[in-house]
mmCIF file of C-alpha atoms and ligand atoms in Angstrom:
data_model
loop_
_atom_site.group_PDB
_atom_site.id
_atom_site.type_symbol
_atom_site.label_atom_id
_atom_site.label_comp_id
_atom_site.label_asym_id
_atom_site.label_seq_id
_atom_site.Cartn_x
_atom_site.Cartn_y
_atom_site.Cartn_z
ATOM 1 C CA MET P 1339 38.653 3.845 13.501
ATOM 2 C CA TYR P 1340 35.201 3.549 15.081
ATOM 3 C CA SER P 1341 35.463 6.776 17.020
ATOM 4 C CA GLN P 1342 32.908 9.328 15.961
ATOM 5 C CA GLY P 1343 32.266 12.970 16.550
ATOM 6 C CA LEU P 1344 28.848 13.887 17.823
ATOM 7 C CA ILE P 1345 26.079 12.528 15.643
ATOM 8 C CA GLY P 1346 25.301 15.090 13.003
ATOM 9 C CA ALA P 1347 28.598 16.904 13.350
ATOM 10 C CA ASP P 1348 29.751 15.315 10.178
ATOM 11 C CA GLY P 1349 32.746 15.328 8.021
ATOM 12 C CA ALA P 1350 34.186 13.807 11.215
ATOM 13 C CA THR P 1351 32.894 10.308 10.547
ATOM 14 C CA GLU P 1352 35.535 7.973 9.250
ATOM 15 C CA GLU P 1353 33.611 5.722 6.948
ATOM 16 C CA ASP P 1354 36.142 3.228 5.794
ATOM 17 C CA GLU P 1355 35.131 -0.237 4.726
ATOM 18 C CA ALA P 1356 35.692 -1.727 8.175
ATOM 19 C CA PHE P 1357 33.412 0.876 9.800
ATOM 20 C CA LEU P 1358 30.645 0.297 7.252
ATOM 21 C CA GLN P 1359 30.904 -3.473 7.625
ATOM 22 C CA ALA P 1360 30.801 -3.267 11.418
ATOM 23 C CA PHE P 1361 27.692 -1.082 11.172
ATOM 24 C CA GLN P 1362 26.027 -3.488 8.740
ATOM 25 C CA LYS P 1363 26.825 -6.353 11.098
ATOM 26 C CA ARG P 1364 24.941 -4.595 13.892
ATOM 27 C CA ILE P 1365 21.996 -4.019 11.549
ATOM 28 C CA ASP P 1366 22.000 -7.648 10.396
ATOM 29 C CA ALA P 1367 22.048 -8.789 14.021
ATOM 30 C CA GLU P 1368 18.821 -6.764 14.518
ATOM 31 C CA LEU P 1369 20.457 -4.463 17.078
ATOM 32 C CA LYS P 1370 18.756 -1.093 17.373
ATOM 33 C CA ILE P 1371 20.842 1.959 16.499
ATOM 34 C CA GLU P 1372 20.526 4.673 19.144
ATOM 35 C CA PRO P 1373 21.261 8.436 18.853
ATOM 36 C CA ASN P 1374 24.786 8.318 20.274
ATOM 37 C CA ASP P 1375 25.869 5.234 18.334
ATOM 38 C CA PRO P 1376 28.277 5.641 15.443
ATOM 39 C CA MET P 1377 26.420 5.585 12.140
ATOM 40 C CA PRO P 1378 27.257 6.262 8.495
ATOM 41 C CA GLU P 1379 26.356 9.768 7.388
ATOM 42 C CA GLY P 1380 24.152 8.312 4.647
ATOM 43 C CA TYR P 1381 22.116 6.400 7.238
ATOM 44 C CA ARG P 1382 21.665 9.562 9.302
ATOM 45 C CA LYS P 1383 20.664 11.628 6.253
ATOM 46 C CA THR P 1384 18.198 9.001 5.029
ATOM 47 C CA LEU P 1385 16.515 8.947 8.415
ATOM 48 C CA VAL P 1386 16.358 12.733 8.690
ATOM 49 C CA ARG P 1387 14.807 12.896 5.206
ATOM 50 C CA GLN P 1388 12.216 10.196 5.818
ATOM 51 C CA MET P 1389 11.353 11.068 9.418
ATOM 52 C CA SER P 1390 11.016 14.784 8.729
ATOM 53 C CA GLN P 1391 8.861 14.157 5.656
ATOM 54 C CA HIS P 1392 6.784 11.882 7.824
ATOM 55 C CA ALA P 1393 6.454 14.641 10.461
ATOM 56 C CA HIS P 1394 5.511 17.222 7.810
ATOM 57 C CA SER P 1395 2.862 14.819 6.470
ATOM 58 C CA GLU P 1396 1.268 14.540 9.889
ATOM 59 C CA ILE P 1397 1.143 18.324 10.264
ATOM 60 C CA ILE P 1398 -0.064 19.148 6.741
ATOM 61 C CA GLY P 1399 -2.414 16.159 7.020
ATOM 62 C CA MET P 1400 -4.376 18.011 9.691
ATOM 63 C CA GLN P 1401 -5.696 20.441 7.086
ATOM 64 C CA PRO P 1402 -8.130 18.362 4.982
ATOM 65 C CA GLU P 1403 -9.899 17.057 8.085
ATOM 66 C CA GLY P 1404 -9.572 20.303 10.054
ATOM 67 C CA ASN P 1405 -11.824 21.803 7.449
ATOM 68 C CA TRP P 1406 -14.666 19.540 8.666
ATOM 69 C CA ILE P 1407 -14.538 20.061 12.449
ATOM 70 C CA THR P 1408 -17.260 22.713 12.402
ATOM 71 C CA ARG P 1409 -19.362 20.733 9.929
ATOM 72 C CA ALA P 1410 -19.272 17.249 11.514
ATOM 73 C CA PRO P 1411 -22.885 16.007 11.668
ATOM 74 C CA THR P 1412 -23.137 15.250 15.418
ATOM 75 C CA LEU P 1413 -21.386 16.202 18.642
ATOM 76 C CA ARG P 1414 -19.949 12.659 18.932
ATOM 77 C CA ARG P 1415 -18.490 12.833 15.409
ATOM 78 C CA LYS P 1416 -17.119 16.312 16.107
ATOM 79 C CA ALA P 1417 -15.414 15.200 19.333
ATOM 80 C CA ALA P 1418 -13.905 12.125 17.665
ATOM 81 C CA LEU P 1419 -12.664 14.114 14.671
ATOM 82 C CA LEU P 1420 -11.185 16.798 16.899
ATOM 83 C CA ALA P 1421 -9.351 14.145 18.961
ATOM 84 C CA LYS P 1422 -8.066 12.463 15.797
ATOM 85 C CA ILE P 1423 -6.695 15.677 14.335
ATOM 86 C CA GLN P 1424 -5.085 16.529 17.659
ATOM 87 C CA ASP P 1425 -3.417 13.084 17.595
ATOM 88 C CA GLU P 1426 -1.974 13.846 14.139
ATOM 89 C CA GLY P 1427 -0.431 17.035 15.523
ATOM 90 C CA GLY P 1428 1.028 14.938 18.352
ATOM 91 C CA HIS P 1429 2.483 12.460 15.839
ATOM 92 C CA GLY P 1430 4.184 15.347 14.074
ATOM 93 C CA LEU P 1431 5.725 16.428 17.379
ATOM 94 C CA TYR P 1432 7.026 12.938 18.271
ATOM 95 C CA LEU P 1433 8.548 12.683 14.821
ATOM 96 C CA TYR P 1434 10.199 16.116 14.928
ATOM 97 C CA SER P 1435 11.614 15.191 18.351
ATOM 98 C CA ALA P 1436 12.857 11.835 17.054
ATOM 99 C CA SER P 1437 14.476 13.661 14.100
ATOM 100 C CA GLU P 1438 16.199 16.057 16.503
ATOM 101 C CA THR P 1439 18.087 13.093 17.991
ATOM 102 C CA LEU P 1440 19.935 13.008 14.658
ATOM 103 C CA GLY P 1441 21.393 16.465 15.090
ATOM 104 C CA VAL P 1442 18.924 18.657 13.194
ATOM 105 C CA SER P 1443 16.680 21.222 14.819
ATOM 106 C CA ARG P 1444 12.944 21.435 14.457
ATOM 107 C CA GLU P 1445 13.389 25.007 13.162
ATOM 108 C CA GLU P 1446 15.609 23.784 10.310
ATOM 109 C CA LEU P 1447 13.105 21.093 9.396
ATOM 110 C CA THR P 1448 10.201 23.543 9.530
ATOM 111 C CA ASP P 1449 12.136 25.951 7.303
ATOM 112 C CA GLN P 1450 12.655 23.142 4.781
ATOM 113 C CA LEU P 1451 8.899 22.530 4.694
ATOM 114 C CA LEU P 1452 7.997 26.218 4.436
ATOM 115 C CA SER P 1453 10.530 26.885 1.664
ATOM 116 C CA GLY P 1454 9.153 23.941 -0.327
ATOM 117 C CA ALA P 1455 12.478 22.055 -0.118
ATOM 118 C CA ALA P 1456 10.990 19.157 1.868
ATOM 119 C CA LYS P 1457 8.254 16.855 0.695
ATOM 120 C CA TYR P 1458 5.147 15.651 2.507
ATOM 121 C CA SER P 1459 2.787 12.857 1.534
ATOM 122 C CA SER P 1460 1.046 13.420 -1.810
ATOM 123 C CA ILE P 1461 -2.316 12.356 -0.377
ATOM 124 C CA PHE P 1462 -2.827 15.588 1.560
ATOM 125 C CA ASN P 1463 -2.957 17.575 -1.652
ATOM 126 C CA TYR P 1464 -6.416 16.194 -2.405
ATOM 127 C CA PRO P 1465 -9.494 18.018 -1.085
ATOM 128 C CA ALA P 1466 -12.016 16.688 1.461
ATOM 129 C CA LEU P 1467 -15.175 17.761 -0.346
ATOM 130 C CA THR P 1468 -17.913 15.930 1.586
ATOM 131 C CA TRP P 1469 -18.469 14.357 5.008
ATOM 132 C CA ALA P 1470 -17.977 10.940 3.374
ATOM 133 C CA ASP P 1471 -14.435 12.034 2.520
ATOM 134 C CA ILE P 1472 -13.730 12.182 6.258
ATOM 135 C CA GLY P 1473 -14.826 8.537 6.460
ATOM 136 C CA ALA P 1474 -12.668 7.651 3.456
ATOM 137 C CA ILE P 1475 -9.633 9.469 4.873
ATOM 138 C CA GLY P 1476 -9.836 7.533 8.155
ATOM 139 C CA TRP P 1477 -10.531 4.225 6.454
ATOM 140 C CA LEU P 1478 -8.143 4.466 3.491
ATOM 141 C CA VAL P 1479 -5.522 7.099 4.323
ATOM 142 C CA ASP P 1480 -5.011 6.041 7.929
ATOM 143 C CA GLY P 1481 -5.368 2.413 6.817
ATOM 144 C CA ALA P 1482 -2.553 2.868 4.284
ATOM 145 C CA ALA P 1483 -0.491 4.783 6.842
ATOM 146 C CA ILE P 1484 -0.815 1.910 9.357
ATOM 147 C CA MET P 1485 0.234 -0.674 6.785
ATOM 148 C CA ASN P 1486 3.415 1.317 6.161
ATOM 149 C CA GLN P 1487 3.995 2.212 9.813
ATOM 150 C CA ILE P 1488 3.572 -1.295 11.275
ATOM 151 C CA ALA P 1489 6.682 -2.182 9.266
ATOM 152 C CA LEU P 1490 8.419 0.944 10.588
ATOM 153 C CA CYS P 1491 7.892 -0.275 14.196
ATOM 154 C CA ARG P 1492 10.778 -2.643 13.355
ATOM 155 C CA CYS P 1493 12.949 0.092 11.834
ATOM 156 C CA SER P 1494 16.589 -0.217 12.867
ATOM 157 C CA TYR P 1495 16.701 3.300 14.349
ATOM 158 C CA GLY P 1496 15.416 3.066 17.943
ATOM 159 C CA PRO P 1497 13.716 6.454 18.379
ATOM 160 C CA TYR P 1498 11.809 6.135 15.069
ATOM 161 C CA ALA P 1499 10.733 2.555 15.795
ATOM 162 C CA ARG P 1500 9.515 3.451 19.289
ATOM 163 C CA ALA P 1501 7.598 6.511 18.068
ATOM 164 C CA MET P 1502 5.874 4.275 15.520
ATOM 165 C CA ILE P 1503 4.540 1.868 18.150
ATOM 166 C CA ARG P 1504 2.492 4.566 19.818
ATOM 167 C CA ILE P 1505 1.544 6.193 16.530
ATOM 168 C CA CYS P 1506 0.212 2.884 15.165
ATOM 169 C CA LYS P 1507 -2.022 2.390 18.196
ATOM 170 C CA GLU P 1508 -3.542 5.810 17.647
ATOM 171 C CA GLU P 1509 -3.809 5.340 13.875
ATOM 172 C CA SER P 1510 -5.754 2.169 14.418
ATOM 173 C CA PHE P 1511 -8.387 4.171 16.312
ATOM 174 C CA HIS P 1512 -8.378 6.666 13.428
ATOM 175 C CA GLN P 1513 -8.904 3.943 10.880
ATOM 176 C CA ARG P 1514 -11.868 2.540 12.786
ATOM 177 C CA GLN P 1515 -13.322 6.010 13.230
ATOM 178 C CA GLY P 1516 -13.264 6.404 9.433
ATOM 179 C CA TYR P 1517 -14.604 2.952 8.687
ATOM 180 C CA GLU P 1518 -17.436 3.470 11.140
ATOM 181 C CA ILE P 1519 -18.438 6.660 9.307
ATOM 182 C CA MET P 1520 -18.446 4.647 6.064
ATOM 183 C CA ILE P 1521 -20.606 1.915 7.647
ATOM 184 C CA ALA P 1522 -23.129 4.501 8.848
ATOM 185 C CA LEU P 1523 -23.302 6.102 5.402
ATOM 186 C CA CYS P 1524 -23.599 2.761 3.608
ATOM 187 C CA ASN P 1525 -26.446 1.725 5.887
ATOM 188 C CA GLY P 1526 -28.181 5.069 5.353
ATOM 189 C CA SER P 1527 -30.162 6.579 2.495
ATOM 190 C CA ASP P 1528 -29.323 6.098 -1.199
ATOM 191 C CA GLU P 1529 -27.820 9.580 -1.254
ATOM 192 C CA GLN P 1530 -25.579 8.750 1.693
ATOM 193 C CA LYS P 1531 -24.390 5.550 0.057
ATOM 194 C CA GLU P 1532 -23.667 7.503 -3.120
ATOM 195 C CA LEU P 1533 -21.558 9.946 -1.120
ATOM 196 C CA ALA P 1534 -19.584 7.005 0.304
ATOM 197 C CA GLN P 1535 -19.044 5.512 -3.173
ATOM 198 C CA ASP P 1536 -17.968 8.878 -4.551
ATOM 199 C CA ALA P 1537 -15.435 9.304 -1.701
ATOM 200 C CA LEU P 1538 -14.016 5.835 -2.386
ATOM 201 C CA ASN P 1539 -13.801 6.647 -6.103
ATOM 202 C CA ARG P 1540 -11.775 9.781 -5.413
ATOM 203 C CA PHE P 1541 -9.542 8.471 -2.585
ATOM 204 C CA TRP P 1542 -8.732 4.951 -3.811
ATOM 205 C CA TRP P 1543 -5.959 5.740 -6.287
ATOM 206 C CA PRO P 1544 -4.346 8.574 -4.276
ATOM 207 C CA SER P 1545 -4.271 6.181 -1.267
ATOM 208 C CA LEU P 1546 -2.386 3.591 -3.330
ATOM 209 C CA MET P 1547 0.080 6.325 -4.318
ATOM 210 C CA MET P 1548 0.903 6.951 -0.647
ATOM 211 C CA PHE P 1549 3.167 3.881 -0.717
ATOM 212 C CA GLY P 1550 5.486 5.617 -3.163
ATOM 213 C CA PRO P 1551 6.808 4.731 -6.610
ATOM 214 C CA SER P 1552 7.130 1.175 -7.884
ATOM 215 C CA GLU P 1553 10.307 -0.852 -7.611
ATOM 216 C CA GLY P 1554 12.342 0.638 -10.483
ATOM 217 C CA ASP P 1555 11.560 4.255 -9.553
ATOM 218 C CA SER P 1556 12.020 3.945 -5.800
ATOM 219 C CA VAL P 1557 15.525 5.364 -5.604
ATOM 220 C CA HIS P 1558 15.983 4.912 -1.860
ATOM 221 C CA SER P 1559 14.426 1.487 -1.296
ATOM 222 C CA SER P 1560 17.344 -0.877 -1.768
ATOM 223 C CA GLN P 1561 19.720 0.993 0.565
ATOM 224 C CA SER P 1562 16.924 1.663 3.101
ATOM 225 C CA MET P 1563 16.057 -2.037 3.083
ATOM 226 C CA ALA P 1564 19.697 -3.053 3.522
ATOM 227 C CA TRP P 1565 19.847 -0.719 6.545
ATOM 228 C CA LYS P 1566 16.499 -2.135 7.746
ATOM 229 C CA ILE P 1567 14.948 1.319 7.848
ATOM 230 C CA LYS P 1568 12.378 -0.104 5.446
ATOM 231 C CA ARG P 1569 11.379 -3.762 5.808
ATOM 232 C CA PHE P 1570 9.244 -4.141 2.681
ATOM 233 C CA SER P 1571 9.256 -2.645 -0.791
ATOM 234 C CA ASN P 1572 6.693 0.046 -1.647
ATOM 235 C CA ASP P 1573 4.890 -2.417 -3.940
ATOM 236 C CA ASP P 1574 4.717 -5.172 -1.319
ATOM 237 C CA LEU P 1575 3.130 -2.837 1.221
ATOM 238 C CA ARG P 1576 0.715 -1.519 -1.415
ATOM 239 C CA ASP P 1577 -0.342 -5.094 -2.223
ATOM 240 C CA LYS P 1578 -0.845 -5.895 1.455
ATOM 241 C CA PHE P 1579 -3.041 -2.800 1.751
ATOM 242 C CA ILE P 1580 -5.135 -3.755 -1.280
ATOM 243 C CA ASN P 1581 -5.569 -7.313 0.020
ATOM 244 C CA ALA P 1582 -6.761 -6.024 3.393
ATOM 245 C CA THR P 1583 -9.003 -3.272 2.036
ATOM 246 C CA VAL P 1584 -10.931 -4.890 -0.834
ATOM 247 C CA PRO P 1585 -12.908 -7.202 1.522
ATOM 248 C CA GLN P 1586 -13.721 -4.149 3.668
ATOM 249 C CA ALA P 1587 -15.136 -2.382 0.589
ATOM 250 C CA GLU P 1588 -17.158 -5.527 -0.204
ATOM 251 C CA TYR P 1589 -18.565 -5.551 3.331
ATOM 252 C CA LEU P 1590 -19.683 -1.949 2.813
ATOM 253 C CA GLY P 1591 -21.314 -2.919 -0.498
ATOM 254 C CA LEU P 1592 -19.086 -0.451 -2.369
ATOM 255 C CA SER P 1593 -17.152 -1.119 -5.551
ATOM 256 C CA VAL P 1594 -13.447 -0.397 -5.823
ATOM 257 C CA PRO P 1595 -12.923 1.879 -8.842
ATOM 258 C CA ASP P 1596 -10.506 -0.446 -10.659
ATOM 259 C CA PRO P 1597 -11.912 -2.551 -13.526
ATOM 260 C CA ASP P 1598 -8.690 -4.617 -13.569
ATOM 261 C CA LEU P 1599 -8.881 -5.639 -9.923
ATOM 262 C CA ARG P 1600 -8.961 -9.442 -9.726
ATOM 263 C CA TRP P 1601 -8.155 -12.056 -7.109
ATOM 264 C CA ASN P 1602 -5.196 -14.127 -8.265
ATOM 265 C CA GLU P 1603 -5.485 -17.645 -6.885
ATOM 266 C CA GLN P 1604 -1.847 -18.390 -7.636
ATOM 267 C CA THR P 1605 -0.306 -15.418 -5.850
ATOM 268 C CA LYS P 1606 -3.124 -15.326 -3.239
ATOM 269 C CA SER P 1607 -3.229 -11.600 -3.832
ATOM 270 C CA TYR P 1608 -5.201 -9.064 -5.895
ATOM 271 C CA ASP P 1609 -3.897 -8.029 -9.298
ATOM 272 C CA HIS P 1610 -4.706 -4.394 -9.896
ATOM 273 C CA GLY P 1611 -4.799 -1.828 -12.682
ATOM 274 C CA ASP P 1612 -2.035 0.653 -13.492
ATOM 275 C CA ILE P 1613 -1.429 3.552 -11.171
ATOM 276 C CA ASP P 1614 -1.290 6.929 -12.877
ATOM 277 C CA TRP P 1615 2.343 7.747 -12.025
ATOM 278 C CA GLU P 1616 2.201 10.874 -14.107
ATOM 279 C CA GLU P 1617 -0.451 12.214 -11.718
ATOM 280 C CA PHE P 1618 1.615 11.059 -8.703
ATOM 281 C CA TRP P 1619 4.752 12.948 -9.762
ATOM 282 C CA ARG P 1620 2.748 16.016 -10.728
ATOM 283 C CA VAL P 1621 1.249 16.122 -7.209
ATOM 284 C CA VAL P 1622 4.606 15.385 -5.526
ATOM 285 C CA LYS P 1623 6.211 18.208 -7.512
ATOM 286 C CA GLY P 1624 3.644 20.744 -6.301
ATOM 287 C CA ASP P 1625 0.910 20.725 -8.920
ATOM 288 C CA GLY P 1626 -1.869 18.758 -7.223
ATOM 289 C CA PRO P 1627 -5.371 20.088 -6.560
ATOM 290 C CA CYS P 1628 -4.483 21.620 -3.168
ATOM 291 C CA ASN P 1629 -0.665 21.947 -2.930
ATOM 292 C CA ARG P 1630 -0.716 25.745 -3.094
ATOM 293 C CA GLU P 1631 -3.547 26.081 -0.585
ATOM 294 C CA ARG P 1632 -1.897 23.671 1.889
ATOM 295 C CA MET P 1633 1.427 25.535 1.789
ATOM 296 C CA LYS P 1634 -0.207 28.954 1.896
ATOM 297 C CA ASN P 1635 -2.137 27.941 5.036
ATOM 298 C CA ARG P 1636 0.932 26.393 6.656
ATOM 299 C CA ARG P 1637 3.024 29.536 6.024
ATOM 300 C CA ARG P 1638 0.270 31.831 7.302
ATOM 301 C CA VAL P 1639 -0.243 29.794 10.473
ATOM 302 C CA HIS P 1640 3.516 29.719 11.079
ATOM 303 C CA ARG P 1641 3.662 33.507 10.693
ATOM 304 C CA GLU P 1642 0.649 34.051 12.928
ATOM 305 C CA GLY P 1643 2.064 31.679 15.559
ATOM 306 C CA ALA P 1644 5.346 33.610 15.891
ATOM 307 C CA TRP P 1645 4.129 35.371 19.038
ATOM 308 C CA VAL P 1646 3.251 32.016 20.660
ATOM 309 C CA ARG P 1647 6.772 30.690 20.048
ATOM 310 C CA GLU P 1648 8.292 33.942 21.351
ATOM 311 C CA ALA P 1649 6.065 33.893 24.449
ATOM 312 C CA ALA P 1650 6.898 30.223 25.154
ATOM 313 C CA LEU P 1651 10.630 30.930 24.860
ATOM 314 C CA ALA P 1652 10.374 34.028 27.088
ATOM 315 C CA HIS P 1653 8.417 32.002 29.653
ATOM 316 C CA ALA P 1654 10.993 29.197 29.623
ATOM 317 C CA GLN P 1655 13.801 31.725 30.017
ATOM 318 C CA LYS P 1656 12.053 33.402 32.982
ATOM 319 C CA ARG P 1657 11.534 30.041 34.687
ATOM 320 C CA GLU P 1658 15.181 29.160 34.173
ATOM 321 C CA GLU P 1659 16.283 32.539 35.605
ATOM 322 C CA ARG P 1660 13.964 32.075 38.591
ATOM 323 C CA LYS P 1661 15.349 28.582 39.183
ATOM 324 C CA GLN P 1662 18.906 29.893 39.109
ATOM 325 C CA THR P 1663 18.101 32.768 41.493
ATOM 326 C CA SER P 1664 16.524 30.429 44.050
ATOM 327 C CA ARG P 1665 19.426 27.966 43.644
ATOM 328 C CA MET P 1666 21.899 30.781 44.364
ATOM 329 C CA ALA P 1667 19.856 31.950 47.334
ATOM 330 C CA ALA P 1668 19.858 28.407 48.764
ATOM 331 C CA GLU P 1669 23.645 28.069 48.488
HETATM 332 N N1 BYC N 2551 4.241 11.509 -1.391
HETATM 333 O O1 BYC N 2551 12.688 6.132 -3.163
HETATM 334 P P1 BYC N 2551 11.327 6.338 -2.618
HETATM 335 C C1 BYC N 2551 -0.740 10.107 8.300
HETATM 336 C C2 BYC N 2551 9.113 10.585 -2.663
HETATM 337 S S1 BYC N 2551 0.693 10.813 7.665
HETATM 338 C C3 BYC N 2551 5.258 12.397 -1.560
HETATM 339 O O2 BYC N 2551 10.408 5.156 -2.627
HETATM 340 P P2 BYC N 2551 11.424 6.287 0.277
HETATM 341 C C4 BYC N 2551 -1.915 10.942 8.456
HETATM 342 C C5 BYC N 2551 10.212 10.172 -1.699
HETATM 343 O O3 BYC N 2551 10.194 10.992 -0.539
HETATM 344 C C6 BYC N 2551 1.761 9.449 7.431
HETATM 345 N N2 BYC N 2551 6.523 12.003 -1.876
HETATM 346 O O4 BYC N 2551 11.431 6.980 -1.162
HETATM 347 C C7 BYC N 2551 -1.807 12.257 8.828
HETATM 348 C C8 BYC N 2551 11.438 10.348 -2.565
HETATM 349 O O5 BYC N 2551 11.740 11.753 -2.697
HETATM 350 P P3 BYC N 2551 13.077 12.422 -2.001
HETATM 351 C C9 BYC N 2551 2.576 9.563 6.188
HETATM 352 C C10 BYC N 2551 6.740 10.671 -2.000
HETATM 353 O O6 BYC N 2551 11.594 7.352 1.287
HETATM 354 C C11 BYC N 2551 -2.932 13.059 8.899
HETATM 355 C C12 BYC N 2551 10.935 9.907 -3.932
HETATM 356 O O7 BYC N 2551 9.527 10.061 -3.914
HETATM 357 N N3 BYC N 2551 3.452 8.411 6.134
HETATM 358 O O8 BYC N 2551 -0.746 8.967 8.574
HETATM 359 O O9 BYC N 2551 12.353 5.145 0.301
HETATM 360 C C13 BYC N 2551 -4.197 12.509 8.623
HETATM 361 C C14 BYC N 2551 11.313 8.475 -4.271
HETATM 362 O O10 BYC N 2551 10.600 7.537 -3.416
HETATM 363 C C15 BYC N 2551 5.724 9.730 -1.797
HETATM 364 C C16 BYC N 2551 4.789 8.517 5.961
HETATM 365 O O11 BYC N 2551 5.322 9.573 5.793
HETATM 366 C C17 BYC N 2551 4.429 10.189 -1.484
HETATM 367 N N4 BYC N 2551 3.381 9.367 -1.321
HETATM 368 O O12 BYC N 2551 9.925 5.679 0.400
HETATM 369 C C18 BYC N 2551 -4.313 11.194 8.296
HETATM 370 C C19 BYC N 2551 5.563 7.212 6.010
HETATM 371 N N5 BYC N 2551 6.251 8.497 -1.986
HETATM 372 O O13 BYC N 2551 12.901 12.252 -0.519
HETATM 373 C C20 BYC N 2551 -3.182 10.379 8.220
HETATM 374 C C21 BYC N 2551 7.052 7.376 6.131
HETATM 375 C C22 BYC N 2551 7.547 8.676 -2.289
HETATM 376 O O14 BYC N 2551 14.248 11.676 -2.539
HETATM 377 N N6 BYC N 2551 7.716 7.376 4.853
HETATM 378 N N7 BYC N 2551 7.840 9.976 -2.316
HETATM 379 O O15 BYC N 2551 13.014 13.859 -2.426
HETATM 380 C C23 BYC N 2551 8.012 6.253 4.162
HETATM 381 O O16 BYC N 2551 7.696 5.152 4.562
HETATM 382 C C24 BYC N 2551 8.784 6.409 2.886
HETATM 383 O O17 BYC N 2551 9.421 7.662 2.901
HETATM 384 C C25 BYC N 2551 7.908 6.263 1.604
HETATM 385 C C26 BYC N 2551 8.801 6.536 0.385
HETATM 386 C C27 BYC N 2551 7.363 4.851 1.497
HETATM 387 C C28 BYC N 2551 6.757 7.255 1.583
#
């Protein structure tokens, strides 16, 4: 009954009630699920969907900041930004590799992104118009990403949870890099402080949208929480982010662009204004300020990189052939 084909080779999984209950028991006992463990097909599919969207977000997320590498104001800022963007590329690679443990190939996942079938985080469809936006992206976007990813370090799927531990360490450097840019701007001239305020005005609401739809509209949350893929609801993580970030904005002397934002003594949390969900869904469905540009760039770079992939494969094949020849000669 518990015997399984290879993970991903599905149709073979016998998911009767006893199998599902035994799986849930392992989850409830906080045991990590590893690639060769039996798992319900729905669990596998949920992870592939979330992890690959996460990987795509890291890769597409390199674009708004990449645009500023040549325009960073000092050599130190340029080096830090370059290292940060390189880290994001690395995060994408860990996450594609972790997804591959679930029986999908990186090529398939890339095709899903390029064809528009797979989503990536809405936030990367907003432009980085000024240098202050680079500060706001590090502070708010990486800050929101950490809040979500700290919880994912305890995800029930081992490879995803382990990837998140390293990613969170790097994201925390990214967040500080961004906040430090904001501090410098806020301690600078009036014009610089205005740039910082303008970046906060434009990135605040899209950052809150990163956590995904509210309770009723989050179709995957209840099952993902039962499987301990997600540990908190989208709204709970969003609230934690707001509670952590508002005092940081106060320290900068900036005002959060939400007239309804108020500390609630009873809940010990901030109440906030309504999120524009119409805007969120429009951006998710492809009609944000930069969706077309982001996908056009990604497709072009994929096309232009074809020779690199071919050369790497040819090189690997040659090495393998050489290894086999010398093995045969030694025998
Ligand atoms: N944008 O039922 P729900 C970074 C979709 S990058 C677009 O709540 P779930 C960085 C959702 O996919 C880090 N789509 O879903 C990189 C679903 O659609 P499908 C990015 C969104 O999965 C470079 C539908 O809405 N972080 O740090 O339970 C530079 C219903 O939602 C969004 C991650 O990827 C969105 N914001 O929860 C700087 C975190 N929100 O799939 C920084 C990993 C929701 O049914 N992902 N949707 O077609 C997650 O934690 C979860 O997938 C989410 C959504 C909380 C995002």
